PDB file of C-alpha atoms in Angstrom:
ATOM      1  CA  MET A  96      59.892  88.600 192.263  1.00  0.00           C
ATOM      2  CA  LYS A  97      56.174  89.451 192.419  1.00  0.00           C
ATOM      3  CA  LEU A  98      56.217  90.812 188.856  1.00  0.00           C
ATOM      4  CA  ILE A  99      58.094  87.792 187.507  1.00  0.00           C
ATOM      5  CA  THR A 100      55.785  85.438 189.347  1.00  0.00           C
ATOM      6  CA  ALA A 101      52.642  87.137 188.090  1.00  0.00           C
ATOM      7  CA  LEU A 102      53.854  86.906 184.511  1.00  0.00           C
ATOM      8  CA  SER A 103      55.305  83.418 184.581  1.00  0.00           C
ATOM      9  CA  LEU A 104      52.596  81.720 186.631  1.00  0.00           C
ATOM     10  CA  ALA A 105      49.519  83.351 185.139  1.00  0.00           C
ATOM     11  CA  SER A 106      48.391  80.122 183.519  1.00  0.00           C
ATOM     12  CA  LEU A 107      48.885  77.840 186.518  1.00  0.00           C
ATOM     13  CA  ALA A 108      45.300  77.763 187.801  1.00  0.00           C
ATOM     14  CA  VAL A 109      43.479  74.646 188.929  1.00  0.00           C
ATOM     15  CA  THR A 110      40.575  72.404 188.028  1.00  0.00           C
ATOM     16  CA  THR A 111      38.001  70.415 189.888  1.00  0.00           C
ATOM     17  CA  ASN A 112      38.026  66.652 190.015  1.00  0.00           C
ATOM     18  CA  ALA A 113      34.916  64.576 189.427  1.00  0.00           C
ATOM     19  CA  PHE A 114      36.185  61.665 191.439  1.00  0.00           C
ATOM     20  CA  SER A 115      36.122  61.117 195.194  1.00  0.00           C
ATOM     21  CA  LEU A 116      37.809  64.439 195.947  1.00  0.00           C
ATOM     22  CA  ALA A 117      35.330  66.585 194.050  1.00  0.00           C
ATOM     23  CA  ASN A 118      34.297  68.602 197.080  1.00  0.00           C
ATOM     24  CA  THR A 119      37.872  69.467 198.071  1.00  0.00           C
ATOM     25  CA  ARG A 120      39.160  70.617 194.691  1.00  0.00           C
ATOM     26  CA  PRO A 121      39.378  74.168 193.351  1.00  0.00           C
ATOM     27  CA  ALA A 122      37.044  75.276 190.580  1.00  0.00           C
ATOM     28  CA  PHE A 123      37.726  74.375 186.952  1.00  0.00           C
ATOM     29  CA  THR A 124      39.535  77.341 185.396  1.00  0.00           C
ATOM     30  CA  SER A 125      41.234  78.481 182.256  1.00  0.00           C
ATOM     31  CA  SER A 126      44.872  77.513 182.482  1.00  0.00           C
ATOM     32  CA  SER A 127      44.386  73.779 182.748  1.00  0.00           C
ATOM     33  CA  THR A 128      42.233  73.913 179.642  1.00  0.00           C
ATOM     34  CA  GLN A 129      45.001  75.770 177.890  1.00  0.00           C
ATOM     35  CA  LEU A 130      47.537  73.213 178.988  1.00  0.00           C
ATOM     36  CA  HIS A 131      45.516  70.269 177.766  1.00  0.00           C
ATOM     37  CA  HIS A 132      44.526  71.766 174.435  1.00  0.00           C
ATOM     38  CA  ALA A 133      48.150  72.547 173.716  1.00  0.00           C
ATOM     39  CA  GLY A 134      48.706  68.821 173.562  1.00  0.00           C
ATOM     40  CA  MET A 135      45.686  67.910 171.513  1.00  0.00           C
ATOM     41  CA  GLY A 136      47.563  67.890 168.233  1.00  0.00           C
ATOM     42  CA  GLY A 137      44.842  69.809 166.418  1.00  0.00           C
ATOM     43  CA  SER A 138      45.620  72.463 163.868  1.00  0.00           C
ATOM     44  CA  THR A 139      44.376  76.048 163.904  1.00  0.00           C
ATOM     45  CA  SER A 140      44.979  76.470 160.155  1.00  0.00           C
ATOM     46  CA  THR A 141      42.215  76.925 157.606  1.00  0.00           C
ATOM     47  CA  VAL A 142      42.862  73.458 156.163  1.00  0.00           C
ATOM     48  CA  ALA A 143      39.927  71.146 156.839  1.00  0.00           C
ATOM     49  CA  PRO A 144      40.810  68.751 159.698  1.00  0.00           C
ATOM     50  CA  THR A 145      41.099  65.068 158.927  1.00  0.00           C
ATOM     51  CA  GLY A 146      41.002  62.072 161.242  1.00  0.00           C
ATOM     52  CA  PHE A 147      39.228  61.426 164.519  1.00  0.00           C
ATOM     53  CA  ILE A 148      41.671  63.410 166.649  1.00  0.00           C
ATOM     54  CA  ASP A 149      41.549  66.654 164.690  1.00  0.00           C
ATOM     55  CA  LYS A 150      37.881  66.466 163.780  1.00  0.00           C
ATOM     56  CA  GLU A 151      36.432  65.387 167.118  1.00  0.00           C
ATOM     57  CA  LEU A 152      38.802  65.375 170.088  1.00  0.00           C
ATOM     58  CA  ARG A 153      40.102  68.851 169.369  1.00  0.00           C
ATOM     59  CA  GLY A 154      36.570  70.228 169.259  1.00  0.00           C
ATOM     60  CA  ALA A 155      35.799  68.661 172.626  1.00  0.00           C
ATOM     61  CA  ALA A 156      38.893  70.320 174.080  1.00  0.00           C
ATOM     62  CA  MET A 157      38.153  73.713 172.556  1.00  0.00           C
ATOM     63  CA  ARG A 158      34.729  73.773 174.172  1.00  0.00           C
ATOM     64  CA  LEU A 159      36.504  73.551 177.533  1.00  0.00           C
ATOM     65  CA  HIS A 160      38.484  76.724 176.837  1.00  0.00           C
ATOM     66  CA  THR A 161      37.389  80.034 178.299  1.00  0.00           C
ATOM     67  CA  ARG A 162      35.790  82.665 176.117  1.00  0.00           C
ATOM     68  CA  SER A 163      38.871  84.874 176.367  1.00  0.00           C
ATOM     69  CA  GLN A 164      41.137  82.060 175.207  1.00  0.00           C
ATOM     70  CA  SER A 165      38.915  81.097 172.309  1.00  0.00           C
ATOM     71  CA  PRO A 166      36.127  83.623 171.605  1.00  0.00           C
ATOM     72  CA  LYS A 167      34.615  81.488 168.832  1.00  0.00           C
ATOM     73  CA  GLU A 168      34.756  78.049 170.444  1.00  0.00           C
ATOM     74  CA  GLY A 169      35.325  78.512 174.183  1.00  0.00           C
ATOM     75  CA  LYS A 170      32.347  77.794 176.417  1.00  0.00           C
ATOM     76  CA  ILE A 171      33.844  78.261 179.910  1.00  0.00           C
ATOM     77  CA  GLU A 172      33.383  81.588 181.678  1.00  0.00           C
ATOM     78  CA  ASP A 173      36.593  83.289 182.778  1.00  0.00           C
ATOM     79  CA  LYS A 174      37.377  83.303 186.484  1.00  0.00           C
ATOM     80  CA  PRO A 175      38.764  86.357 188.298  1.00  0.00           C
ATOM     81  CA  LYS A 176      42.530  86.287 188.592  1.00  0.00           C
ATOM     82  CA  PRO A 177      43.951  86.223 192.131  1.00  0.00           C
ATOM     83  CA  LYS A 178      45.473  89.490 193.325  1.00  0.00           C
ATOM     84  CA  GLU A 179      48.541  87.689 194.639  1.00  0.00           C
ATOM     85  CA  PRO A 180      49.540  84.648 192.531  1.00  0.00           C
ATOM     86  CA  HIS A 181      50.846  81.712 194.506  1.00  0.00           C
ATOM     87  CA  VAL A 182      54.627  81.331 194.303  1.00  0.00           C
ATOM     88  CA  PRO A 183      55.439  77.604 193.989  1.00  0.00           C
ATOM     89  CA  THR A 184      58.084  76.144 196.266  1.00  0.00           C
ATOM     90  CA  HIS A 185      60.331  73.122 195.820  1.00  0.00           C
ATOM     91  CA  ALA A 186      57.904  71.215 198.024  1.00  0.00           C
ATOM     92  CA  ASP A 187      54.991  72.182 195.748  1.00  0.00           C
ATOM     93  CA  TYR A 188      56.897  71.084 192.673  1.00  0.00           C
ATOM     94  CA  LEU A 189      57.810  67.777 194.288  1.00  0.00           C
ATOM     95  CA  LYS A 190      54.135  67.089 195.042  1.00  0.00           C
ATOM     96  CA  PHE A 191      53.339  67.734 191.398  1.00  0.00           C
ATOM     97  CA  LEU A 192      56.162  65.465 190.204  1.00  0.00           C
ATOM     98  CA  VAL A 193      55.409  62.652 192.668  1.00  0.00           C
ATOM     99  CA  ASP A 194      51.716  62.576 191.773  1.00  0.00           C
ATOM    100  CA  SER A 195      52.569  62.790 188.066  1.00  0.00           C
ATOM    101  CA  GLN A 196      54.949  59.853 188.412  1.00  0.00           C
ATOM    102  CA  HIS A 197      52.251  57.798 190.092  1.00  0.00           C
ATOM    103  CA  VAL A 198      49.791  58.474 187.278  1.00  0.00           C
ATOM    104  CA  TYR A 199      52.317  57.748 184.521  1.00  0.00           C
ATOM    105  CA  ALA A 200      53.310  54.504 186.231  1.00  0.00           C
ATOM    106  CA  SER A 201      49.626  53.558 186.348  1.00  0.00           C
ATOM    107  CA  PHE A 202      49.213  54.283 182.655  1.00  0.00           C
ATOM    108  CA  GLU A 203      52.284  52.188 181.837  1.00  0.00           C
ATOM    109  CA  GLN A 204      50.958  49.289 183.898  1.00  0.00           C
ATOM    110  CA  ILE A 205      47.519  49.507 182.302  1.00  0.00           C
ATOM    111  CA  ILE A 206      48.885  49.600 178.767  1.00  0.00           C
ATOM    112  CA  GLN A 207      50.680  46.299 179.393  1.00  0.00           C
ATOM    113  CA  MET A 208      47.659  44.487 180.821  1.00  0.00           C
ATOM    114  CA  ASP A 209      47.057  41.173 179.077  1.00  0.00           C
ATOM    115  CA  SER A 210      43.321  41.795 179.208  1.00  0.00           C
ATOM    116  CA  LEU A 211      43.732  44.854 176.945  1.00  0.00           C
ATOM    117  CA  ALA A 212      46.019  43.208 174.381  1.00  0.00           C
ATOM    118  CA  PRO A 213      46.511  43.369 171.473  1.00  0.00           C
ATOM    119  CA  GLU A 214      44.615  46.666 171.172  1.00  0.00           C
ATOM    120  CA  MET A 215      46.883  48.535 173.586  1.00  0.00           C
ATOM    121  CA  THR A 216      50.127  46.913 172.430  1.00  0.00           C
ATOM    122  CA  PRO A 217      51.038  49.755 169.999  1.00  0.00           C
ATOM    123  CA  PHE A 218      51.253  52.092 173.000  1.00  0.00           C
ATOM    124  CA  CYS A 219      53.948  50.086 174.791  1.00  0.00           C
ATOM    125  CA  ASP A 220      57.453  51.578 174.605  1.00  0.00           C
ATOM    126  CA  THR A 221      56.478  54.495 172.374  1.00  0.00           C
ATOM    127  CA  GLY A 222      59.060  56.866 173.816  1.00  0.00           C
ATOM    128  CA  LEU A 223      56.424  58.923 175.644  1.00  0.00           C
ATOM    129  CA  GLU A 224      56.856  56.968 178.888  1.00  0.00           C
ATOM    130  CA  ARG A 225      57.728  59.248 181.807  1.00  0.00           C
ATOM    131  CA  SER A 226      57.745  57.265 185.041  1.00  0.00           C
ATOM    132  CA  GLU A 227      61.474  56.466 185.097  1.00  0.00           C
ATOM    133  CA  LYS A 228      62.419  59.994 184.048  1.00  0.00           C
ATOM    134  CA  LEU A 229      60.333  61.356 186.884  1.00  0.00           C
ATOM    135  CA  GLU A 230      62.029  59.084 189.410  1.00  0.00           C
ATOM    136  CA  ASP A 231      65.374  60.600 188.379  1.00  0.00           C
ATOM    137  CA  ASP A 232      64.015  64.133 188.734  1.00  0.00           C
ATOM    138  CA  ILE A 233      62.446  63.490 192.115  1.00  0.00           C
ATOM    139  CA  ALA A 234      65.760  62.103 193.375  1.00  0.00           C
ATOM    140  CA  PHE A 235      67.595  65.150 191.983  1.00  0.00           C
ATOM    141  CA  ILE A 236      65.356  67.687 193.700  1.00  0.00           C
ATOM    142  CA  THR A 237      65.276  65.893 197.052  1.00  0.00           C
ATOM    143  CA  SER A 238      69.069  65.595 197.171  1.00  0.00           C
ATOM    144  CA  THR A 239      69.968  68.987 195.687  1.00  0.00           C
ATOM    145  CA  TYR A 240      67.509  71.105 197.625  1.00  0.00           C
ATOM    146  CA  SER A 241      67.220  68.976 200.790  1.00  0.00           C
ATOM    147  CA  VAL A 242      63.481  68.472 200.444  1.00  0.00           C
ATOM    148  CA  ASP A 243      61.852  65.280 201.683  1.00  0.00           C
ATOM    149  CA  ARG A 244      60.006  63.213 199.121  1.00  0.00           C
ATOM    150  CA  PRO A 245      56.274  63.356 199.864  1.00  0.00           C
ATOM    151  CA  GLU A 246      53.915  60.435 199.649  1.00  0.00           C
ATOM    152  CA  VAL A 247      51.622  60.304 196.634  1.00  0.00           C
ATOM    153  CA  GLY A 248      48.883  62.836 197.283  1.00  0.00           C
ATOM    154  CA  GLU A 249      45.131  62.592 197.002  1.00  0.00           C
ATOM    155  CA  PHE A 250      45.084  64.076 193.509  1.00  0.00           C
ATOM    156  CA  GLY A 251      47.447  61.458 192.105  1.00  0.00           C
ATOM    157  CA  LYS A 252      45.849  58.593 193.996  1.00  0.00           C
ATOM    158  CA  ALA A 253      42.352  59.550 192.864  1.00  0.00           C
ATOM    159  CA  TYR A 254      43.250  59.905 189.200  1.00  0.00           C
ATOM    160  CA  ALA A 255      45.329  56.727 189.057  1.00  0.00           C
ATOM    161  CA  SER A 256      42.518  54.836 190.798  1.00  0.00           C
ATOM    162  CA  HIS A 257      40.036  56.179 188.279  1.00  0.00           C
ATOM    163  CA  LEU A 258      42.219  55.026 185.381  1.00  0.00           C
ATOM    164  CA  GLN A 259      42.546  51.580 186.925  1.00  0.00           C
ATOM    165  CA  SER A 260      38.779  51.434 187.293  1.00  0.00           C
ATOM    166  CA  ILE A 261      38.298  52.197 183.599  1.00  0.00           C
ATOM    167  CA  ALA A 262      40.869  49.573 182.611  1.00  0.00           C
ATOM    168  CA  SER A 263      39.235  46.954 184.827  1.00  0.00           C
ATOM    169  CA  LYS A 264      36.089  47.188 182.705  1.00  0.00           C
ATOM    170  CA  GLY A 265      37.970  45.565 179.824  1.00  0.00           C
ATOM    171  CA  LYS A 266      38.263  46.220 176.130  1.00  0.00           C
ATOM    172  CA  ASP A 267      34.806  47.725 175.842  1.00  0.00           C
ATOM    173  CA  HIS A 268      36.119  50.807 177.642  1.00  0.00           C
ATOM    174  CA  ILE A 269      39.346  51.268 175.689  1.00  0.00           C
ATOM    175  CA  PRO A 270      37.895  54.342 173.891  1.00  0.00           C
ATOM    176  CA  GLU A 271      37.335  56.027 177.252  1.00  0.00           C
ATOM    177  CA  LEU A 272      40.815  55.077 178.388  1.00  0.00           C
ATOM    178  CA  MET A 273      42.371  56.408 175.194  1.00  0.00           C
ATOM    179  CA  CYS A 274      40.868  59.837 175.784  1.00  0.00           C
ATOM    180  CA  HIS A 275      42.717  59.997 179.088  1.00  0.00           C
ATOM    181  CA  TYR A 276      45.907  58.629 177.560  1.00  0.00           C
ATOM    182  CA  TYR A 277      45.896  61.110 174.716  1.00  0.00           C
ATOM    183  CA  ASN A 278      45.068  64.173 176.790  1.00  0.00           C
ATOM    184  CA  TYR A 279      47.513  63.350 179.576  1.00  0.00           C
ATOM    185  CA  TYR A 280      50.512  62.399 177.465  1.00  0.00           C
ATOM    186  CA  PHE A 281      50.115  64.958 174.714  1.00  0.00           C
ATOM    187  CA  ALA A 282      49.375  67.832 177.087  1.00  0.00           C
ATOM    188  CA  HIS A 283      52.748  67.224 178.712  1.00  0.00           C
ATOM    189  CA  THR A 284      54.588  67.425 175.383  1.00  0.00           C
ATOM    190  CA  ALA A 285      53.293  70.968 174.801  1.00  0.00           C
ATOM    191  CA  GLY A 286      51.710  72.966 177.619  1.00  0.00           C
ATOM    192  CA  GLY A 287      53.476  70.802 180.175  1.00  0.00           C
ATOM    193  CA  ARG A 288      56.837  71.796 178.750  1.00  0.00           C
ATOM    194  CA  MET A 289      55.943  75.458 179.230  1.00  0.00           C
ATOM    195  CA  ILE A 290      55.232  74.753 182.879  1.00  0.00           C
ATOM    196  CA  GLY A 291      58.580  72.967 183.087  1.00  0.00           C
ATOM    197  CA  LYS A 292      60.402  76.029 181.771  1.00  0.00           C
ATOM    198  CA  ARG A 293      58.662  78.287 184.268  1.00  0.00           C
ATOM    199  CA  MET A 294      59.484  76.011 187.166  1.00  0.00           C
ATOM    200  CA  ALA A 295      63.089  75.668 186.000  1.00  0.00           C
ATOM    201  CA  SER A 296      63.511  79.451 185.951  1.00  0.00           C
ATOM    202  CA  LEU A 297      61.777  79.937 189.262  1.00  0.00           C
ATOM    203  CA  LEU A 298      63.180  77.031 191.272  1.00  0.00           C
ATOM    204  CA  LEU A 299      65.970  75.122 189.517  1.00  0.00           C
ATOM    205  CA  GLU A 300      68.377  77.725 188.173  1.00  0.00           C
ATOM    206  CA  LYS A 301      67.022  76.995 184.696  1.00  0.00           C
ATOM    207  CA  LYS A 302      67.894  73.302 184.800  1.00  0.00           C
ATOM    208  CA  THR A 303      65.744  71.214 182.459  1.00  0.00           C
ATOM    209  CA  LEU A 304      64.473  68.110 184.190  1.00  0.00           C
ATOM    210  CA  GLU A 305      64.507  64.683 182.541  1.00  0.00           C
ATOM    211  CA  PHE A 306      60.711  64.808 182.613  1.00  0.00           C
ATOM    212  CA  TYR A 307      60.927  67.306 179.759  1.00  0.00           C
ATOM    213  CA  LYS A 308      63.407  65.377 177.621  1.00  0.00           C
ATOM    214  CA  TRP A 309      62.724  62.552 175.167  1.00  0.00           C
ATOM    215  CA  ASN A 310      64.982  60.050 173.453  1.00  0.00           C
ATOM    216  CA  GLY A 311      64.565  61.187 169.879  1.00  0.00           C
ATOM    217  CA  ASP A 312      62.541  63.850 168.108  1.00  0.00           C
ATOM    218  CA  ILE A 313      59.399  64.413 170.176  1.00  0.00           C
ATOM    219  CA  ASN A 314      57.466  65.558 167.115  1.00  0.00           C
ATOM    220  CA  VAL A 315      58.226  62.277 165.355  1.00  0.00           C
ATOM    221  CA  ILE A 316      57.234  60.305 168.461  1.00  0.00           C
ATOM    222  CA  LYS A 317      53.960  62.228 168.733  1.00  0.00           C
ATOM    223  CA  LYS A 318      53.213  61.698 165.058  1.00  0.00           C
ATOM    224  CA  GLU A 319      53.715  57.939 165.347  1.00  0.00           C
ATOM    225  CA  VAL A 320      51.540  57.679 168.472  1.00  0.00           C
ATOM    226  CA  LYS A 321      48.861  59.841 166.908  1.00  0.00           C
ATOM    227  CA  GLU A 322      48.810  57.536 163.869  1.00  0.00           C
ATOM    228  CA  SER A 323      48.365  54.532 166.162  1.00  0.00           C
ATOM    229  CA  ILE A 324      45.401  56.232 167.805  1.00  0.00           C
ATOM    230  CA  GLU A 325      43.882  57.042 164.416  1.00  0.00           C
ATOM    231  CA  ASP A 326      44.337  53.430 163.309  1.00  0.00           C
ATOM    232  CA  MET A 327      42.503  52.295 166.428  1.00  0.00           C
ATOM    233  CA  ALA A 328      39.721  54.863 166.068  1.00  0.00           C
ATOM    234  CA  GLU A 329      39.041  53.838 162.472  1.00  0.00           C
ATOM    235  CA  LYS A 330      37.757  50.516 163.799  1.00  0.00           C
ATOM    236  CA  TRP A 331      35.481  52.082 166.419  1.00  0.00           C
ATOM    237  CA  SER A 332      31.727  52.304 166.110  1.00  0.00           C
ATOM    238  CA  ARG A 333      29.989  55.655 166.442  1.00  0.00           C
ATOM    239  CA  GLU A 334      29.133  54.773 170.039  1.00  0.00           C
ATOM    240  CA  GLU A 335      32.776  54.045 170.843  1.00  0.00           C
ATOM    241  CA  LYS A 336      33.913  57.334 169.326  1.00  0.00           C
ATOM    242  CA  ASP A 337      31.319  59.146 171.391  1.00  0.00           C
ATOM    243  CA  MET A 338      32.574  57.362 174.517  1.00  0.00           C
ATOM    244  CA  CYS A 339      36.066  58.659 173.809  1.00  0.00           C
ATOM    245  CA  VAL A 340      35.013  62.249 173.137  1.00  0.00           C
ATOM    246  CA  GLU A 341      32.690  62.371 176.137  1.00  0.00           C
ATOM    247  CA  ALA A 342      35.565  61.480 178.483  1.00  0.00           C
ATOM    248  CA  THR A 343      37.366  64.749 177.676  1.00  0.00           C
ATOM    249  CA  MET A 344      36.121  66.694 180.692  1.00  0.00           C
ATOM    250  CA  ASP A 345      37.052  63.776 182.932  1.00  0.00           C
ATOM    251  CA  ALA A 346      40.561  63.765 181.480  1.00  0.00           C
ATOM    252  CA  PHE A 347      40.924  67.520 181.989  1.00  0.00           C
ATOM    253  CA  ARG A 348      39.875  67.212 185.598  1.00  0.00           C
ATOM    254  CA  GLY A 349      42.272  64.365 186.317  1.00  0.00           C
ATOM    255  CA  GLY A 350      45.325  66.176 185.021  1.00  0.00           C
ATOM    256  CA  GLY A 351      44.146  69.540 186.292  1.00  0.00           C
ATOM    257  CA  GLY A 352      43.935  68.331 189.862  1.00  0.00           C
ATOM    258  CA  ILE A 353      47.646  67.497 189.817  1.00  0.00           C
ATOM    259  CA  ASN A 354      48.465  70.900 188.296  1.00  0.00           C
ATOM    260  CA  ALA A 355      46.781  72.431 191.348  1.00  0.00           C
ATOM    261  CA  TYR A 356      49.889  71.882 193.450  1.00  0.00           C
ATOM    262  CA  LEU A 357      51.681  74.568 191.436  1.00  0.00           C
ATOM    263  CA  SER A 358      49.054  77.233 192.006  1.00  0.00           C
ATOM    264  CA  GLY A 359      48.451  76.763 195.697  1.00  0.00           C
ATOM    265  CA  GLY A 360      45.268  74.763 195.306  1.00  0.00           C
ATOM    266  CA  GLY A 361      46.613  71.321 196.125  1.00  0.00           C
ATOM    267  CA  SER A 362      45.440  69.337 199.093  1.00  0.00           C
ATOM    268  CA  PRO A 363      47.960  68.113 201.683  1.00  0.00           C
ATOM    269  CA  HIS A 364      49.940  64.958 200.965  1.00  0.00           C
TER     270      HIS A 364
END
């Protein structure tokens, strides 16, 4: 079990959070960067990147990689690996899922705010929505493994509150909001799915949760959403594009705090 755990959970480290819980969160480390970049949609081919996402957002993400992950572009120093990796439990996984559900529900509420229409309208009912899927999974784990559902934890509350704060500033802060949207949703479609497979093998007898299933081809869904983001970004000023790119670290920290539950770094619910 120790060997399997060390191999399968090597990338489940944690990040700090810049919000109200900054002093209680573990240090920003490599795996969360890896998870988020996996969802950035950028290409590693020699073809010149085109569009705002590939030309700018990907670069911002790559700079948050460690030097071992990306020797040419990574700027983050590697952290020592723990001698004994934390073995996630069903309770840990439930904390992760409950906090994730809270954040996705917040995103879905924000996207439908009248004050952000019509700019955010293309991101309603895209097929990436996860809150209902997560409710099904939380119910499955609590009933199958006799684990009580926890309350939303500090990580989820802090990140959702931060997103609501950005949205409350109105349309002028949509570029900042879109950085969070893109990183959070797209990370789950790539690196997040790898975490799902590890947790399924470790805890769920290889059952794939609904969280990791989409109605339709996920690559087609991602392509359509990415095109909507590019259409939006084409209308942005240079200052608005900079606002979006500069929110990347914030987005990494928000999602990384929730990932902390799986590596033993999460705070109590």
